[in-house]
Coordinates of C-alpha atoms and ligand atoms in Angstrom, one line a residue:
Chain A
M1 CA -25.7 7.4 17.8
D2 CA -21.7 8.3 17.6
H3 CA -19.2 5.8 16.2
K4 CA -16.8 6.2 19.7
E5 CA -19.0 3.7 21.0
F6 CA -17.4 1.2 18.7
I7 CA -13.9 1.7 18.9
R8 CA -12.5 -0.7 21.6
G9 CA -9.2 -2.2 22.6
G10 CA -6.1 -1.7 21.2
T11 CA -4.1 -0.7 24.6
A12 CA -1.2 1.5 23.8
L13 CA 2.2 -0.1 25.5
S14 CA 4.8 2.3 26.7
E15 CA 8.5 1.6 26.5
D16 CA 8.3 1.6 30.5
E17 CA 6.0 -1.3 30.9
I18 CA 8.1 -3.5 28.4
K19 CA 11.4 -2.8 29.7
S20 CA 10.0 -3.2 33.6
G21 CA 8.8 -6.9 32.5
K22 CA 5.9 -5.7 33.2
I23 CA 4.4 -6.9 30.3
F24 CA 5.7 -10.9 29.3
V25 CA 6.7 -10.9 25.9
E26 CA 8.3 -14.3 24.2
E27 CA 11.1 -14.1 21.8
D28 CA 12.2 -15.6 18.9
A29 CA 15.0 -16.0 16.2
L30 CA 14.0 -17.8 13.3
D31 CA 16.6 -18.9 11.0
C32 CA 15.5 -19.3 7.9
R33 CA 17.6 -20.8 4.7
Y34 CA 16.6 -20.8 1.4
A35 CA 18.4 -21.9 -2.2
W36 CA 16.4 -20.4 -5.3
D37 CA 16.9 -22.1 -8.3
T38 CA 17.2 -19.4 -10.6
G39 CA 15.0 -20.7 -13.5
V40 CA 15.5 -20.6 -17.3
A41 CA 15.2 -17.0 -18.2
I42 CA 16.9 -15.2 -15.0
G43 CA 19.9 -18.2 -15.3
R44 CA 21.1 -17.1 -18.4
Y45 CA 20.3 -13.5 -17.3
L46 CA 22.6 -14.0 -14.8
A47 CA 25.2 -15.8 -16.6
E48 CA 25.8 -13.2 -19.1
L49 CA 26.2 -10.9 -16.2
K50 CA 28.7 -13.3 -14.9
K51 CA 30.7 -12.4 -18.2
G52 CA 30.1 -8.6 -18.2
K53 CA 27.0 -8.5 -20.6
I54 CA 23.2 -7.8 -20.2
I55 CA 21.0 -9.7 -21.9
A56 CA 17.1 -9.4 -22.7
K57 CA 14.3 -11.3 -24.7
K58 CA 12.4 -10.6 -27.5
T59 CA 8.7 -11.4 -27.8
N60 CA 7.4 -12.4 -31.2
C61 CA 4.1 -10.7 -30.2
C62 CA 4.4 -7.8 -29.1
D63 CA 7.3 -6.6 -30.7
R64 CA 9.0 -6.0 -27.0
I65 CA 12.5 -6.5 -25.9
M66 CA 12.3 -7.6 -22.5
I67 CA 14.3 -7.0 -19.5
P68 CA 14.9 -8.8 -17.2
P69 CA 14.2 -11.8 -19.9
R70 CA 11.3 -14.1 -19.3
M71 CA 10.4 -17.2 -21.1
F72 CA 6.8 -16.2 -21.9
C73 CA 5.6 -12.8 -22.8
E74 CA 3.2 -12.2 -19.7
L75 CA 0.6 -9.7 -22.1
C76 CA 0.1 -11.9 -24.8
Y77 CA 1.0 -15.2 -23.0
R78 CA 3.0 -16.6 -25.4
P79 CA 6.4 -18.0 -25.6
S80 CA 9.1 -15.6 -26.0
G81 CA 11.6 -15.3 -28.8
A82 CA 15.1 -14.9 -29.4
W83 CA 17.6 -13.7 -26.8
T84 CA 19.4 -10.2 -27.6
Y85 CA 21.9 -8.7 -25.7
V86 CA 21.1 -4.9 -24.7
Q87 CA 23.7 -2.0 -23.6
D88 CA 25.3 -1.8 -20.2
T89 CA 23.8 1.7 -20.4
G90 CA 20.9 3.5 -19.5
V91 CA 19.0 6.7 -18.4
V92 CA 18.0 7.8 -14.8
N93 CA 14.1 7.5 -14.7
T94 CA 14.1 8.1 -11.1
F95 CA 16.4 7.9 -7.8
S96 CA 16.6 8.7 -4.4
I97 CA 19.4 9.2 -1.9
S98 CA 19.0 7.2 0.8
N99 CA 19.8 7.5 4.9
I100 CA 18.6 4.1 5.7
Y101 CA 19.6 0.5 4.9
Y102 CA 16.9 -1.7 4.1
D103 CA 16.2 -2.9 7.8
A104 CA 15.5 1.5 8.5
S105 CA 18.9 1.0 10.2
R106 CA 20.5 4.8 9.8
V107 CA 23.7 5.2 7.2
P108 CA 26.1 6.3 9.9
S109 CA 27.6 9.6 9.1
G110 CA 30.8 9.2 6.7
E111 CA 29.5 6.6 5.0
P112 CA 28.1 6.9 1.6
N113 CA 24.2 7.0 1.0
P114 CA 22.9 4.5 -1.3
M115 CA 21.5 5.7 -4.0
P116 CA 18.5 3.2 -5.7
A117 CA 17.4 4.1 -9.2
V118 CA 15.2 2.8 -12.0
I119 CA 17.8 2.5 -14.8
E120 CA 16.2 2.5 -18.2
I121 CA 18.2 0.1 -20.1
D122 CA 19.6 1.2 -23.7
G123 CA 18.5 -1.1 -26.3
A124 CA 15.3 -2.9 -24.2
S125 CA 11.8 -1.5 -25.4
K126 CA 11.0 1.8 -23.9
G127 CA 10.4 2.2 -20.2
M128 CA 11.9 -0.9 -19.3
G129 CA 14.0 -0.7 -16.6
I130 CA 15.6 -2.3 -13.5
M131 CA 16.5 -1.2 -10.3
H132 CA 19.8 -0.6 -9.5
L133 CA 22.6 1.4 -7.2
L134 CA 24.4 4.6 -8.5
G135 CA 28.0 5.2 -7.9
E136 CA 30.7 7.7 -8.4
V137 CA 28.5 10.5 -8.4
K138 CA 27.6 13.5 -5.8
P139 CA 24.1 12.9 -4.2
E140 CA 23.5 16.8 -5.2
D141 CA 24.5 16.0 -8.9
V142 CA 21.8 13.2 -9.3
K143 CA 19.3 14.3 -12.1
I144 CA 16.3 12.3 -13.4
G145 CA 17.2 11.9 -17.4
M146 CA 21.1 11.3 -16.5
K147 CA 22.9 8.9 -18.8
V148 CA 24.6 6.1 -17.2
K149 CA 27.0 3.3 -17.7
A150 CA 27.5 0.1 -15.4
V151 CA 30.8 -0.3 -13.7
W152 CA 31.2 -4.2 -13.4
K153 CA 32.9 -5.8 -11.1
P154 CA 36.7 -7.5 -11.8
E155 CA 36.0 -10.5 -14.1
S156 CA 37.5 -13.0 -11.1
E157 CA 34.7 -11.4 -8.6
R158 CA 31.5 -11.9 -10.8
T159 CA 29.6 -14.7 -9.4
G160 CA 26.5 -14.6 -11.6
S161 CA 24.7 -12.1 -9.5
I162 CA 22.7 -8.8 -10.2
T163 CA 25.8 -7.6 -7.6
D164 CA 28.3 -8.7 -10.3
I165 CA 27.6 -4.7 -12.0
E166 CA 28.6 -2.6 -8.6
Y167 CA 26.5 0.5 -9.5
F168 CA 26.1 2.5 -12.7
K169 CA 28.1 5.7 -13.1
P170 CA 27.2 9.0 -15.4
Y171 CA 29.2 9.1 -18.4
Chain B
M1 CA -26.1 -10.2 -8.0
R2 CA -28.0 -9.4 -4.9
K3 CA -27.9 -6.1 -3.3
V4 CA -25.3 -6.0 -0.3
A5 CA -25.3 -3.6 2.9
V6 CA -23.2 -2.7 5.3
V7 CA -24.8 -3.0 8.8
G8 CA -22.3 -2.6 11.3
A9 CA -18.6 -1.5 11.6
G10 CA -16.2 -1.4 14.5
M11 CA -12.5 -0.8 15.4
T12 CA -9.9 -1.1 17.7
K13 CA -7.7 1.7 18.4
F14 CA -4.4 1.9 16.7
A15 CA -1.3 1.8 18.7
R16 CA 2.3 1.8 18.0
R17 CA 2.4 -1.4 20.1
A18 CA -0.5 -3.1 21.6
L19 CA -1.1 -5.1 24.7
E20 CA -3.4 -7.4 22.9
T21 CA -2.3 -10.4 20.4
P22 CA -4.0 -10.6 16.9
K23 CA -6.6 -12.4 18.1
E24 CA -7.4 -10.5 21.0
L25 CA -7.7 -7.2 18.5
S26 CA -9.5 -8.9 15.4
Y27 CA -12.0 -10.2 18.6
Q28 CA -12.3 -6.7 19.8
A29 CA -13.4 -5.4 16.4
S30 CA -15.2 -8.0 15.4
K31 CA -17.3 -7.7 18.4
A32 CA -17.7 -4.4 17.9
A33 CA -19.1 -4.3 14.9
L34 CA -21.7 -6.9 15.4
D35 CA -22.6 -4.8 18.7
S36 CA -23.1 -2.1 16.2
A37 CA -25.6 -3.9 14.2
G38 CA -27.1 -5.6 17.1
M39 CA -26.0 -9.3 15.9
K40 CA -24.5 -12.1 17.6
L41 CA -22.1 -14.7 15.7
K42 CA -24.8 -17.1 15.3
D43 CA -26.2 -14.5 13.3
I44 CA -23.4 -14.6 10.9
D45 CA -23.3 -17.1 8.0
C46 CA -19.3 -16.7 6.7
V47 CA -15.9 -14.8 7.8
A48 CA -13.9 -12.9 5.0
H49 CA -10.8 -12.0 6.9
G50 CA -7.5 -10.4 5.6
S51 CA -4.0 -9.7 6.9
A52 CA -0.8 -8.8 5.3
P53 CA 2.2 -10.5 5.4
D54 CA 3.2 -13.2 7.8
A55 CA 6.7 -12.3 8.3
F56 CA 5.4 -9.4 11.0
D57 CA 4.1 -12.2 13.3
G58 CA 6.5 -15.0 12.8
I59 CA 3.4 -17.1 12.5
H60 CA 2.9 -18.8 9.2
Q61 CA -0.8 -19.6 8.2
K62 CA -1.6 -16.6 9.7
G63 CA -5.2 -17.0 8.5
E64 CA -5.8 -20.2 10.3
Y65 CA -4.2 -18.8 13.5
L66 CA -6.2 -15.5 13.6
A67 CA -9.6 -17.5 12.4
D68 CA -10.9 -17.7 15.7
G69 CA -10.3 -14.2 16.8
C70 CA -12.4 -13.3 13.5
G71 CA -15.1 -15.4 14.4
G72 CA -14.2 -18.0 11.8
W73 CA -14.4 -21.3 13.7
N74 CA -17.4 -23.9 12.2
K75 CA -17.9 -21.4 9.0
P76 CA -17.0 -21.1 5.8
T77 CA -13.5 -18.8 6.3
M78 CA -11.4 -17.3 3.6
R79 CA -8.3 -15.1 4.0
V80 CA -7.5 -13.0 1.5
F81 CA -3.8 -11.1 1.1
V82 CA -2.7 -8.5 -1.3
G83 CA -0.6 -6.4 0.7
G84 CA -1.6 -2.7 1.6
A85 CA -4.8 -3.3 -0.2
T86 CA -5.9 -6.1 1.6
G87 CA -8.4 -3.9 3.8
V88 CA -10.4 -2.7 1.0
H89 CA -10.0 -5.8 -1.0
A90 CA -11.5 -8.2 2.1
I91 CA -14.5 -6.2 1.6
A92 CA -14.8 -6.7 -2.0
H93 CA -14.2 -10.7 -0.7
G94 CA -16.7 -10.2 1.5
W95 CA -19.6 -8.5 -0.9
Y96 CA -18.7 -11.6 -3.2
H97 CA -20.2 -14.1 -0.6
V98 CA -23.4 -12.4 0.0
A99 CA -24.1 -11.0 -4.0
S100 CA -23.5 -14.0 -4.9
G101 CA -26.7 -15.8 -2.9
L102 CA -24.2 -18.1 -1.1
A103 CA -24.3 -16.1 2.3
D104 CA -27.0 -13.9 3.8
T105 CA -24.5 -12.1 6.4
C106 CA -20.9 -11.8 6.0
L107 CA -18.4 -10.4 9.1
V108 CA -15.7 -9.1 7.2
V109 CA -12.2 -8.6 9.7
C110 CA -8.8 -7.0 8.8
E111 CA -5.8 -7.6 11.3
E112 CA -2.1 -6.5 11.4
K113 CA 0.2 -6.7 14.4
M114 CA 3.3 -5.3 13.0
S115 CA 5.0 -4.7 16.2
S116 CA 6.3 -8.0 16.9
A117 CA 8.5 -7.7 14.1
M118 CA 12.0 -6.8 15.4
P119 CA 13.9 -4.3 15.6
H120 CA 11.8 -2.9 12.7
A121 CA 8.9 -4.0 10.4
Q122 CA 10.5 -2.3 7.5
A123 CA 13.6 -5.1 7.4
F124 CA 10.4 -7.6 7.0
F125 CA 9.8 -5.9 3.6
L126 CA 12.8 -6.7 2.0
T127 CA 11.4 -10.5 1.5
I128 CA 8.6 -9.4 -0.7
F129 CA 10.5 -8.3 -3.6
D130 CA 12.1 -10.6 -5.8
A131 CA 14.6 -13.3 -4.5
I132 CA 17.1 -13.2 -7.2
T133 CA 17.3 -9.8 -9.2
E134 CA 16.3 -7.1 -6.4
R135 CA 17.1 -8.5 -2.8
A136 CA 20.6 -8.6 -3.1
L137 CA 20.2 -4.6 -3.7
G138 CA 19.3 -4.2 -0.3
L139 CA 16.3 -2.3 -1.0
N140 CA 12.9 -1.7 1.3
L141 CA 9.4 -0.1 0.8
I142 CA 10.5 3.4 1.9
W143 CA 13.0 3.6 -1.1
I144 CA 10.7 2.4 -3.8
F145 CA 7.9 5.0 -2.8
A146 CA 10.8 7.7 -2.9
L147 CA 11.6 6.5 -6.3
E148 CA 7.6 6.9 -7.0
M149 CA 7.4 9.8 -5.4
K150 CA 10.4 11.5 -7.0
R151 CA 9.0 10.9 -10.4
Y152 CA 5.7 11.9 -9.5
M153 CA 7.2 15.0 -8.3
E154 CA 9.3 15.4 -11.5
R155 CA 6.6 15.1 -13.8
Y156 CA 4.3 17.7 -12.5
G157 CA 6.6 19.8 -11.2
Y158 CA 5.3 19.2 -7.5
T159 CA 7.5 20.5 -4.4
K160 CA 8.5 19.0 -1.4
E161 CA 6.2 21.4 0.4
D162 CA 3.3 20.7 -1.8
M163 CA 3.6 16.8 -0.6
A164 CA 4.1 18.2 3.2
L165 CA 0.7 19.9 2.9
S166 CA -0.6 16.7 2.2
A167 CA 0.7 14.9 4.7
M168 CA 0.1 17.3 7.0
K169 CA -3.8 17.5 6.2
N170 CA -4.5 14.0 7.3
K171 CA -1.8 14.1 10.2
N172 CA -3.7 17.2 11.9
Q173 CA -7.3 15.5 11.1
G174 CA -6.1 12.2 12.7
L175 CA -5.7 14.0 16.0
K176 CA -10.0 14.2 16.1
H177 CA -10.3 10.1 15.5
P178 CA -10.6 8.6 18.7
A179 CA -8.9 5.3 17.6
S180 CA -5.9 7.2 16.3
Q181 CA -2.6 7.0 18.3
F182 CA -2.1 10.5 18.3
Y183 CA -5.8 11.3 19.1
G184 CA -5.6 14.8 21.0
G185 CA -1.9 15.2 20.1
N186 CA -0.5 18.1 18.9
E187 CA -1.3 19.8 15.4
L188 CA 2.0 19.7 12.8
T189 CA 2.8 22.8 10.5
V190 CA 4.6 21.9 7.2
E191 CA 7.8 23.0 8.6
D192 CA 7.6 20.0 11.2
I193 CA 7.5 17.7 8.5
L194 CA 9.9 19.6 5.8
N195 CA 12.2 19.5 8.8
S196 CA 12.0 15.9 10.0
E197 CA 14.8 13.2 9.2
V198 CA 15.1 13.0 6.0
M199 CA 14.8 8.7 5.1
A200 CA 15.2 8.4 1.7
S201 CA 14.5 11.6 -0.2
P202 CA 12.4 12.8 -1.1
V203 CA 10.7 11.0 1.6
S204 CA 11.1 12.4 5.2
R205 CA 10.0 10.7 8.4
L206 CA 6.9 13.0 8.6
D207 CA 5.7 12.3 4.9
V208 CA 5.1 8.6 6.2
S209 CA 2.6 6.8 8.1
P210 CA 3.3 5.4 11.2
V211 CA 4.0 1.5 12.2
S212 CA 0.8 0.3 13.9
D213 CA -1.3 -2.7 15.9
G214 CA -4.9 -2.9 15.1
A215 CA -8.0 -4.3 13.9
A216 CA -11.2 -3.1 12.2
A217 CA -14.8 -4.9 11.3
I218 CA -17.5 -4.5 9.2
V219 CA -20.7 -6.3 8.7
L220 CA -22.0 -7.3 5.2
A221 CA -25.9 -8.6 4.7
S222 CA -28.3 -9.2 2.1
E223 CA -31.0 -6.6 1.2
R224 CA -33.7 -8.4 3.0
T225 CA -31.8 -8.9 6.1
A226 CA -30.1 -5.4 6.4
R227 CA -33.6 -3.9 6.0
R228 CA -34.8 -5.8 9.2
L229 CA -31.6 -5.0 11.0
T230 CA -31.4 -1.2 10.3
D231 CA -33.3 1.9 8.8
K232 CA -30.0 3.3 7.8
P233 CA -28.1 0.4 5.3
V234 CA -24.9 1.4 3.7
W235 CA -25.2 0.2 0.5
I236 CA -22.0 -1.6 -1.6
E237 CA -22.5 0.3 -4.9
G238 CA -19.4 -1.4 -6.6
V239 CA -16.3 -3.0 -6.1
G240 CA -13.2 -3.3 -8.3
W241 CA -9.7 -4.2 -8.2
C242 CA -6.2 -4.7 -10.5
L243 CA -3.2 -6.4 -10.4
D244 CA -0.4 -4.3 -12.7
T245 CA 2.8 -5.7 -13.5
A246 CA 5.1 -7.2 -10.5
Y247 CA 8.2 -5.7 -12.7
W248 CA 7.3 -2.6 -10.9
A249 CA 10.6 -1.0 -12.5
T250 CA 9.2 -1.4 -15.9
R251 CA 6.3 0.9 -15.9
D252 CA 6.3 4.6 -15.4
L253 CA 5.5 5.2 -11.4
Y254 CA 4.0 8.7 -12.1
Y255 CA 0.8 7.6 -12.3
P256 CA -1.5 4.6 -10.8
R257 CA -2.7 3.1 -14.1
Y258 CA -4.2 -0.1 -11.7
T259 CA -6.2 2.4 -9.4
E260 CA -8.0 3.5 -12.6
I261 CA -8.8 0.1 -13.9
A262 CA -10.3 -0.8 -10.3
A263 CA -11.9 2.3 -10.2
R264 CA -13.5 2.2 -13.9
K265 CA -15.3 -1.2 -12.9
A266 CA -16.6 0.4 -9.0
Y267 CA -17.9 3.3 -10.8
K268 CA -19.6 1.2 -13.9
M269 CA -21.3 -1.4 -11.3
A270 CA -22.1 1.5 -9.5
G271 CA -23.2 3.6 -12.2
I272 CA -21.2 6.3 -12.1
R273 CA -20.2 8.5 -15.2
E274 CA -18.4 11.6 -13.7
P275 CA -16.8 10.4 -10.2
H276 CA -15.6 14.0 -9.7
K277 CA -19.0 15.3 -9.5
E278 CA -21.1 12.5 -7.9
I279 CA -18.7 11.4 -5.3
N280 CA -19.1 13.3 -2.2
I281 CA -16.0 11.9 0.1
A282 CA -13.0 10.2 -0.9
E283 CA -10.9 7.6 1.1
P284 CA -7.8 7.2 -0.9
Y285 CA -5.0 5.3 0.7
D286 CA -2.7 7.7 2.0
P287 CA 0.2 5.6 3.5
F288 CA 2.8 8.8 2.2
G289 CA 1.3 12.3 1.7
Y290 CA 2.4 12.1 -2.0
K291 CA 0.2 8.8 -2.3
Q292 CA -3.3 9.7 -1.4
L293 CA -2.8 12.5 -4.2
H294 CA -1.3 10.1 -6.8
H295 CA -4.5 7.8 -6.0
M296 CA -6.9 11.0 -6.2
E297 CA -6.1 11.0 -9.7
G298 CA -5.9 7.7 -10.5
L299 CA -9.6 7.3 -8.6
L300 CA -10.0 10.0 -11.8
L301 CA -11.1 12.4 -8.8
S302 CA -9.0 15.0 -9.7
P303 CA -7.5 15.9 -13.2
K304 CA -3.8 14.6 -13.8
G305 CA -1.3 17.3 -12.8
K306 CA -4.0 19.5 -11.1
T307 CA -4.6 18.0 -7.7
V308 CA -1.6 20.2 -5.7
E309 CA -3.9 23.1 -6.9
L310 CA -7.0 21.7 -5.9
L311 CA -5.6 20.8 -2.8
R312 CA -4.2 24.4 -1.9
D313 CA -7.5 25.7 -3.3
G314 CA -9.4 23.9 -0.4
H315 CA -11.4 21.4 -2.5
F316 CA -10.3 18.3 -0.5
D317 CA -11.2 20.2 2.9
M318 CA -13.7 19.0 5.3
D319 CA -16.4 21.5 3.8
G320 CA -14.8 22.1 0.3
N321 CA -16.2 19.9 -2.7
L322 CA -14.7 16.7 -2.4
P323 CA -13.3 16.4 1.1
M324 CA -10.4 13.8 1.4
C325 CA -9.6 11.4 4.3
P326 CA -12.0 12.8 6.7
S327 CA -10.8 9.5 8.8
G328 CA -7.5 11.2 8.7
G329 CA -6.2 8.0 7.1
L330 CA -3.1 6.1 7.6
L331 CA -1.2 9.2 8.3
G332 CA -3.5 10.1 10.9
V333 CA -5.0 7.4 12.8
G334 CA -2.4 4.9 12.2
N335 CA -1.4 2.0 9.3
P336 CA -1.9 -1.5 10.7
I337 CA -1.7 -2.9 7.0
A338 CA -4.6 -4.4 6.4
A339 CA -6.5 -3.0 8.7
A340 CA -5.8 0.6 7.9
G341 CA -7.8 0.1 4.8
T342 CA -10.7 -1.3 6.5
L343 CA -10.8 2.0 8.6
K344 CA -11.4 3.5 5.7
L345 CA -14.6 1.6 4.9
C346 CA -15.4 2.1 8.7
E347 CA -15.4 5.5 8.0
L348 CA -17.8 5.5 4.8
F349 CA -20.3 3.6 7.2
W350 CA -20.0 6.4 9.8
Q351 CA -19.7 9.3 7.5
L352 CA -22.9 8.2 5.7
R353 CA -25.0 7.6 8.5
G354 CA -24.0 11.0 10.1
E355 CA -22.5 8.7 13.0
A356 CA -18.8 10.7 12.7
G357 CA -18.9 13.1 15.6
E358 CA -16.4 15.4 15.5
R359 CA -15.5 14.8 12.0
Q360 CA -18.8 14.1 10.4
V361 CA -18.2 15.7 6.8
P362 CA -21.4 18.4 6.4
G363 CA -24.3 18.5 3.7
N364 CA -25.4 14.7 4.2
P365 CA -23.0 13.0 1.9
R366 CA -24.6 10.0 -0.1
L367 CA -21.8 8.7 -1.7
G368 CA -18.1 8.0 -1.0
V369 CA -15.1 5.6 -2.2
A370 CA -12.3 4.1 -0.3
Q371 CA -9.3 2.7 -2.5
A372 CA -6.5 0.5 -0.7
W373 CA -3.5 -0.3 -2.4
G374 CA -0.1 -2.6 -2.1
D375 CA 1.5 -5.8 -3.2
L376 CA 4.6 -4.5 -5.2
M377 CA 3.0 -0.8 -5.2
Q378 CA 1.0 -2.6 -8.4
V379 CA -2.4 -3.4 -7.1
S380 CA -5.5 -1.4 -6.0
S381 CA -8.9 -2.3 -4.7
V382 CA -11.9 0.4 -4.6
V383 CA -15.2 0.1 -2.9
V384 CA -18.1 2.7 -3.4
M385 CA -20.7 2.9 -0.7
G386 CA -23.8 5.0 -1.0
I387 CA -26.6 5.7 1.2
N388 CA -30.5 6.7 0.4
N389 CA -30.8 5.0 -3.0
A390 CA -32.7 2.2 -2.5
Ligands
LIG1 ZN1 3.4 -9.9 -26.5

């Protein structure tokens, strides 16, 4: 017996068959809107970002300083402890230079390439990082281990969002 | 726990955009699997099916929509969903139904149709990230895999060429799979991959598996039923799965800890002490070239940091000590998310029975492992399958 007998269907369509209208297609565009409550821990995190500060939360059970802050330690499953500020500096743990935006559309030539990175935040437990973007650095100069500092939006433009930090830059 | 066997497997061809609806794809794969087992739907006690984000189809509660195509009406039917890991997870889920004694037979079906999402399925992945702390940064899966790939390469000094070699191996192997969307196409070189468009460094376009539509299915049976149906049952020797933290930026991406934990559970159940010596075929999850190497380390099938060396030495070739992804994997056959994991189980079934045709691994392989990975790059499901050890 050969397995080929049990591979059936999955009829590939060509661009032509779709464009010529030979295949019927039903189109729809959903317009789903949401308003997410930011909650206790992240609500405070965002309020502090609006002030130009990064806040974390300590655990009483396992001696961690958690960022993003959480109301409970997910490892020990106990309530977390005191709020504590951490620095707005950190170290690049890993990074990418992107030629695509989130929807896989290409970055037009001349536009800056987004540079996503995991940044280990100074003052948080070792390895505790957040994803953010890098800026004011040439793509070829970005390195793992590079020290970076938050570049904040002007206070009047901050809204209590992760984007109140525009990006992190080397310092 | 009762012994559980795989007694049938079937799948559709994978295509960038398929004519068939998700239900029709599910039906085709399920019917082929039933036919291969010599069974009818009335012989099936329950259905375990899997499909990844509803957002691709734009059909909420997709499990309910798919159920008739999966043969699930008027039966206990359950959908599981752990993102990319769904295709292997669904088998573990189906295994429980039979191992527990609740059912004698279970049809496991996984399906994905990604082409409905316009203009590109990648955009819909934005909605899997934390709504408040991450989405506003406009990220996607290519970005976070690029971050992981970079971290992995940096840790061991692996090069872009090393990673391209890994992708090339599967892309070219896939040309031999009749279900591949590239079946019968031309081989790629490492240069082709290195020269392909950079999407998000270090990820280039040909380092990545394609977007696909397709379905795959297997049939599970209890020992007594299996022995009545076939003289070549393939036994499920072990299953394991593990979910790591969804704060993905707070763990070190260089090593898939979740895969090791899942694999250890599956090996323990299978009585495997030295997986790198005992396993004959590996089907690690390979949406990217780097990722199958990363997973081989997590599966304890290759020492940390030595995997490229073994790859270059031919250790993972079809005639090597541990053939890796003889199916061609997601890179070579296609990546209809949930169905891609099940493709790997179909491959182990065919390989262990000696029915894999042109792709048959030599030397009568007896034990294989398949693994898939998903959610926010932190969940792994592992299944060990074997033959002739009743
Ligand atoms: Zn704790």
